[in-house]
CSV table of C-alpha atoms in Angstrom, one decimal:
chain,number,residue,atom,x,y,z
A,1,MET,CA,18.4,28.0,13.0
A,2,ALA,CA,16.7,25.1,12.2
A,3,LYS,CA,16.8,23.1,8.2
A,4,SER,CA,14.2,21.0,7.5
A,5,MET,CA,13.3,19.1,4.4
A,6,THR,CA,10.3,16.2,3.6
A,7,LYS,CA,10.7,12.9,1.8
A,8,THR,CA,6.5,11.9,1.2
A,9,ILE,CA,6.8,7.9,-0.1
A,10,PRO,CA,3.7,5.8,-0.5
A,11,SER,CA,3.5,2.7,1.5
A,12,LYS,CA,5.6,0.5,0.2
A,13,THR,CA,8.6,-1.0,1.2
A,14,GLY,CA,10.0,-1.1,-2.4
A,15,LYS,CA,10.3,2.5,-1.2
A,16,LEU,CA,12.6,1.1,2.0
A,17,LEU,CA,16.4,2.0,-0.1
A,18,GLU,CA,14.7,5.5,-1.6
A,19,VAL,CA,13.9,5.8,2.1
A,20,ARG,CA,17.1,5.2,4.0
A,21,GLU,CA,19.5,6.9,0.6
A,22,PHE,CA,17.3,9.8,1.5
A,23,VAL,CA,18.5,9.4,5.7
A,24,ALA,CA,22.0,8.5,4.8
A,25,SER,CA,22.9,11.4,2.4
A,26,GLU,CA,21.6,13.8,5.3
A,27,ALA,CA,22.9,12.5,7.7
A,28,ARG,CA,26.7,12.4,6.4
A,29,ALA,CA,25.6,16.5,5.4
A,30,PHE,CA,24.7,16.7,9.5
A,31,GLY,CA,28.4,15.1,9.9
A,32,PHE,CA,28.0,11.3,11.9
A,33,SER,CA,29.7,8.4,11.9
A,34,ASP,CA,29.8,5.9,9.0
A,35,GLU,CA,28.4,3.7,12.7
A,36,ASP,CA,26.4,6.0,12.9
A,37,ILE,CA,24.8,6.7,9.5
A,38,SER,CA,23.7,2.7,9.3
A,39,LYS,CA,22.0,3.5,12.3
A,40,ILE,CA,20.3,6.2,12.2
A,41,ALA,CA,18.7,4.8,8.3
A,42,LEU,CA,18.1,1.7,10.0
A,43,ALA,CA,15.8,2.8,12.5
A,44,VAL,CA,13.6,5.0,10.1
A,45,ASP,CA,13.7,1.7,8.2
A,46,GLU,CA,12.3,0.0,11.4
A,47,ALA,CA,9.4,2.9,11.4
A,48,CYS,CA,8.8,2.9,8.2
A,49,THR,CA,8.4,-0.8,7.6
A,50,ASN,CA,6.6,-0.5,11.2
A,51,ILE,CA,4.1,1.4,9.3
A,52,ILE,CA,3.7,0.0,6.3
A,53,ARG,CA,2.9,-3.7,8.5
A,54,HIS,CA,0.3,-1.9,11.2
A,55,ALA,CA,-0.3,1.2,10.9
A,56,TYR,CA,-1.1,0.2,6.9
A,57,GLN,CA,-1.6,-2.8,7.1
A,58,ASN,CA,0.3,-3.7,3.9
A,59,ASP,CA,-2.1,-1.3,1.7
A,60,PRO,CA,0.6,0.8,-0.5
A,61,ASN,CA,-1.6,3.7,-1.9
A,62,ARG,CA,-1.6,5.6,1.8
A,63,ALA,CA,1.4,7.9,2.8
A,64,ILE,CA,3.9,8.6,4.6
A,65,SER,CA,6.0,11.5,5.0
A,66,ILE,CA,9.1,11.9,7.1
A,67,THR,CA,10.9,14.7,7.8
A,68,ILE,CA,14.7,15.5,8.4
A,69,GLN,CA,15.5,18.2,10.7
A,70,LYS,CA,18.6,19.4,11.3
A,71,LYS,CA,19.0,21.6,15.0
A,72,ARG,CA,22.6,22.4,16.7
A,73,ASP,CA,23.4,19.4,18.2
A,74,ARG,CA,20.8,17.6,17.1
A,75,PHE,CA,19.0,15.3,13.7
A,76,GLU,CA,15.7,15.0,14.2
A,77,VAL,CA,13.7,12.6,11.9
A,78,SER,CA,9.7,12.8,12.0
A,79,ILE,CA,7.8,10.1,10.1
A,80,VAL,CA,4.0,10.8,9.7
A,81,ASP,CA,1.3,8.7,8.6
A,82,ASP,CA,-2.3,8.6,9.5
A,83,GLY,CA,-3.1,4.8,9.4
A,84,LYS,CA,-4.0,2.9,12.7
A,85,LYS,CA,-2.8,4.6,15.8
A,86,PHE,CA,0.0,2.3,17.8
A,87,ASP,CA,0.3,2.6,21.6
A,88,PRO,CA,3.0,2.0,22.8
A,89,ALA,CA,2.1,1.2,26.0
A,90,VAL,CA,0.9,-2.3,24.4
A,91,LEU,CA,4.0,-3.8,23.2
A,92,LYS,CA,5.9,-4.9,27.5
A,93,PRO,CA,9.0,-4.3,27.1
A,94,LEU,CA,11.2,-6.5,25.8
A,95,ASN,CA,13.3,-9.3,27.2
A,96,LEU,CA,15.5,-10.1,24.5
A,97,LYS,CA,16.8,-13.4,26.0
A,98,GLU,CA,13.1,-15.0,26.1
A,99,HIS,CA,11.9,-13.2,22.8
A,100,LEU,CA,14.7,-15.2,20.8
A,101,THR,CA,14.5,-18.7,23.0
A,102,GLN,CA,10.7,-18.4,22.0
A,103,TYR,CA,11.4,-18.1,18.0
A,104,ARG,CA,8.7,-14.9,18.6
A,105,ARG,CA,9.4,-12.5,15.5
A,106,GLY,CA,7.7,-9.0,16.2
A,107,GLY,CA,8.5,-6.0,18.0
A,108,LEU,CA,12.1,-6.4,17.4
A,109,GLY,CA,12.2,-2.6,14.8
A,110,VAL,CA,10.7,-1.3,18.2
A,111,TYR,CA,14.0,-2.3,20.2
A,112,LEU,CA,16.1,-1.6,17.7
A,113,MET,CA,14.9,1.1,17.8
A,114,LYS,CA,15.6,2.6,21.2
A,115,THR,CA,18.9,1.1,21.3
A,116,LEU,CA,19.8,2.2,18.2
A,117,MET,CA,18.9,5.9,18.6
A,118,ASP,CA,18.8,8.4,21.3
A,119,LYS,CA,15.0,9.5,21.8
A,120,VAL,CA,12.5,7.8,20.2
A,121,GLU,CA,9.0,9.4,21.1
A,122,TYR,CA,5.9,8.4,19.7
A,123,ASN,CA,3.0,11.8,19.8
A,124,THR,CA,-0.5,12.2,18.3
A,125,LEU,CA,-0.5,14.9,15.8
A,126,GLY,CA,-2.8,17.8,16.0
A,127,ASP,CA,-5.1,16.2,12.6
A,128,LYS,CA,-4.8,13.0,13.8
A,129,LYS,CA,-1.8,11.6,12.2
A,130,ASN,CA,0.9,9.6,14.4
A,131,GLU,CA,3.6,10.5,14.2
A,132,VAL,CA,6.8,8.9,15.6
A,133,ARG,CA,9.9,10.6,16.4
A,134,LEU,CA,13.6,9.8,16.3
A,135,THR,CA,16.3,11.7,17.4
A,136,LYS,CA,20.1,11.2,17.7
A,137,PHE,CA,22.9,13.8,18.6
A,138,LEU,CA,25.6,15.1,17.2
A,139,HIS,CA,27.8,14.2,20.2
A,140,PRO,CA,25.7,12.2,22.6
A,141,VAL,CA,28.1,12.6,25.9
A,142,ARG,CA,28.7,16.1,25.5
A,143,ALA,CA,24.8,16.7,24.8
A,144,ARG,CA,23.5,14.8,28.0
A,145,GLN,CA,25.9,16.8,30.2
B,1,MET,CA,18.3,-3.5,-10.7
B,2,SER,CA,17.1,-6.0,-8.2
B,3,ASP,CA,17.7,-4.4,-4.4
B,4,PHE,CA,18.8,-8.6,-3.4
B,5,LYS,CA,19.6,-11.7,-4.5
B,6,VAL,CA,19.9,-14.8,-2.9
B,7,ASN,CA,22.4,-17.5,-4.7
B,8,HIS,CA,21.9,-21.4,-3.6
B,9,ARG,CA,24.6,-24.3,-4.8
B,10,ASP,CA,24.4,-27.7,-2.7
B,11,GLY,CA,27.9,-28.7,-0.9
B,12,GLU,CA,28.4,-32.1,0.5
B,13,GLY,CA,25.4,-32.5,3.9
B,14,PHE,CA,25.0,-29.0,3.2
B,15,SER,CA,23.6,-26.6,1.4
B,16,VAL,CA,24.7,-23.4,0.7
B,17,LEU,CA,22.9,-19.9,0.0
B,18,GLU,CA,25.3,-16.6,-0.7
B,19,LEU,CA,23.3,-14.0,0.0
B,20,LYS,CA,23.8,-9.9,-2.2
B,21,GLY,CA,22.9,-6.8,-1.2
B,22,TYR,CA,19.6,-5.2,0.9
B,23,LEU,CA,17.7,-7.5,3.0
B,24,ASP,CA,14.7,-6.0,3.8
B,25,ALA,CA,11.0,-5.8,4.7
B,26,HIS,CA,10.9,-5.9,0.3
B,27,THR,CA,13.3,-8.3,0.0
B,28,ALA,CA,12.3,-10.5,3.0
B,29,PRO,CA,9.8,-12.8,1.4
B,30,ASP,CA,12.4,-14.4,-1.3
B,31,LEU,CA,14.6,-15.2,0.8
B,32,GLU,CA,12.2,-16.7,3.0
B,33,THR,CA,10.8,-18.2,-0.8
B,34,THR,CA,14.5,-19.9,-0.5
B,35,PHE,CA,14.1,-22.2,3.2
B,36,GLN,CA,11.0,-22.3,2.1
B,37,LYS,CA,11.5,-25.1,-0.6
B,38,LEU,CA,15.1,-26.1,1.4
B,39,LEU,CA,12.8,-27.2,3.6
B,40,THR,CA,10.1,-28.8,0.9
B,41,ASP,CA,13.3,-30.6,-0.3
B,42,LYS,CA,14.5,-32.0,3.0
B,43,LYS,CA,17.2,-30.1,3.3
B,44,TYR,CA,18.4,-29.0,6.6
B,45,ASN,CA,21.5,-28.8,7.3
B,46,ILE,CA,22.2,-25.2,5.9
B,47,ILE,CA,24.6,-22.2,5.6
B,48,VAL,CA,23.8,-18.5,5.5
B,49,ASN,CA,27.0,-16.9,3.4
B,50,CYS,CA,27.0,-13.2,3.5
B,51,LYS,CA,29.8,-12.2,2.4
B,52,ASP,CA,27.9,-9.4,-0.3
B,53,LEU,CA,25.3,-8.7,2.5
B,54,THR,CA,25.3,-4.6,2.5
B,55,TYR,CA,22.2,-4.0,4.4
B,56,ILE,CA,19.8,-6.5,7.1
B,57,SER,CA,16.6,-4.7,9.3
B,58,SER,CA,14.7,-6.8,11.3
B,59,ALA,CA,13.2,-8.0,8.9
B,60,GLY,CA,15.3,-9.8,7.5
B,61,LEU,CA,16.6,-11.3,10.3
B,62,GLY,CA,12.9,-11.9,11.1
B,63,VAL,CA,12.9,-15.0,8.6
B,64,PHE,CA,16.1,-16.6,10.0
B,65,MET,CA,13.5,-16.9,13.2
B,66,ALA,CA,10.2,-18.7,11.4
B,67,TYR,CA,13.1,-21.4,10.4
B,68,ILE,CA,15.4,-22.0,12.9
B,69,GLU,CA,13.0,-23.6,14.9
B,70,ASP,CA,11.9,-25.9,11.8
B,71,VAL,CA,15.0,-26.4,10.6
B,72,ARG,CA,16.5,-28.2,14.8
B,73,LYS,CA,13.6,-30.1,14.9
B,74,ASN,CA,14.7,-32.0,11.5
B,75,ARG,CA,18.1,-32.7,14.1
B,76,GLY,CA,19.7,-29.2,11.3
B,77,ASP,CA,20.5,-26.0,12.0
B,78,ILE,CA,21.2,-22.4,9.5
B,79,LYS,CA,25.5,-21.3,10.4
B,80,LEU,CA,25.7,-18.3,9.1
B,81,THR,CA,29.2,-17.1,8.4
B,82,ASN,CA,31.9,-14.4,6.6
B,83,MET,CA,29.1,-11.8,7.6
B,84,SER,CA,30.6,-7.6,7.3
B,85,PRO,CA,31.1,-6.0,11.2
B,86,LYS,CA,27.6,-3.7,9.6
B,87,VAL,CA,25.9,-6.8,9.3
B,88,TYR,CA,27.0,-8.6,12.2
B,89,ASN,CA,26.4,-5.3,14.1
B,90,VAL,CA,22.7,-5.8,13.9
B,91,PHE,CA,22.7,-9.5,14.4
B,92,ASP,CA,24.8,-8.3,17.8
B,93,LEU,CA,22.1,-5.7,18.8
B,94,LEU,CA,19.2,-8.5,18.8
B,95,GLY,CA,21.4,-11.1,20.3
B,96,PHE,CA,21.3,-13.6,18.0
B,97,PRO,CA,25.1,-14.4,18.0
B,98,VAL,CA,22.9,-16.5,21.5
B,99,LEU,CA,20.7,-18.7,19.7
B,100,TYR,CA,23.1,-19.0,15.6
B,101,GLU,CA,26.3,-20.1,14.7
B,102,ILE,CA,28.3,-17.5,13.4
B,103,TYR,CA,31.8,-18.6,11.7
B,104,ARG,CA,34.1,-16.2,9.5
B,105,ASP,CA,33.6,-18.2,7.1
B,106,GLU,CA,32.4,-21.3,4.9
B,107,HIS,CA,34.8,-24.2,5.5
B,108,GLU,CA,34.7,-23.2,9.5
B,109,ALA,CA,30.7,-23.6,8.8
B,110,ALA,CA,31.0,-26.8,6.3
B,111,ASN,CA,33.3,-28.6,9.1
B,112,LYS,CA,31.1,-28.1,11.7
B,113,PHE,CA,28.1,-29.6,9.4
B,114,ARG,CA,30.7,-33.2,9.7
B,115,GLN,CA,31.5,-32.9,13.1
B,116,GLN,CA,28.1,-32.9,13.6
B,117,SER,CA,27.7,-35.5,11.3
B,118,LYS,CA,29.6,-38.2,12.6
B,119,LYS,CA,28.3,-38.2,16.1
B,120,GLY,CA,24.9,-37.6,15.1
């Protein structure tokens, strides 16, 4: 049976540390290695940072809710906001070398999330809220077979 | 309690920034302020010692991106040292080792600045 828990924070960067600790502690309890725990916490940080900066445009009085669902073989983190919709299609696939040599800072968070997690999905929920859903499999090789 | 600290000290011909704690979107502005001050003071040879840096996100990496161009235009450089494997891994995922010189310790980075200043 899937177990889920939710944490809701105001849209402030000062809350990122608390979010990382929440996610890391649940990922640890689920059985991930230290390396995977770091990856998941960083991916969730990147998602929340993007929401604060872009969806809420640095308005600190909005809410972000982070729900962790532990399923048999996977750990899912759903991050929900009701700010400006993010359309991942507008971001061209990132050519990392070209991006860096032009000293461009944007888009790195999205690239990192994709690299760190097994799945990154963007959904619009029924109440027009935005969801980014990050998934990591406990045993990626077996899970993909 | 502070989650992040930058300590600045000057060596002979270079400045050293020692980073401590968590460098994320919340604390990145502190590092930006330090870089701005170095540039205002025309200190372009910068060593960033990451020995006590426990965490970095893309917001933190973005600070290095924001200043490297100006620093190099002024014939200086940002050289990074003493990274933990965890922090190095994030730099590596984003391809930073291609763009930035990363050294085992401060001494190596300082030697490199000395060699470069002799050549220059």
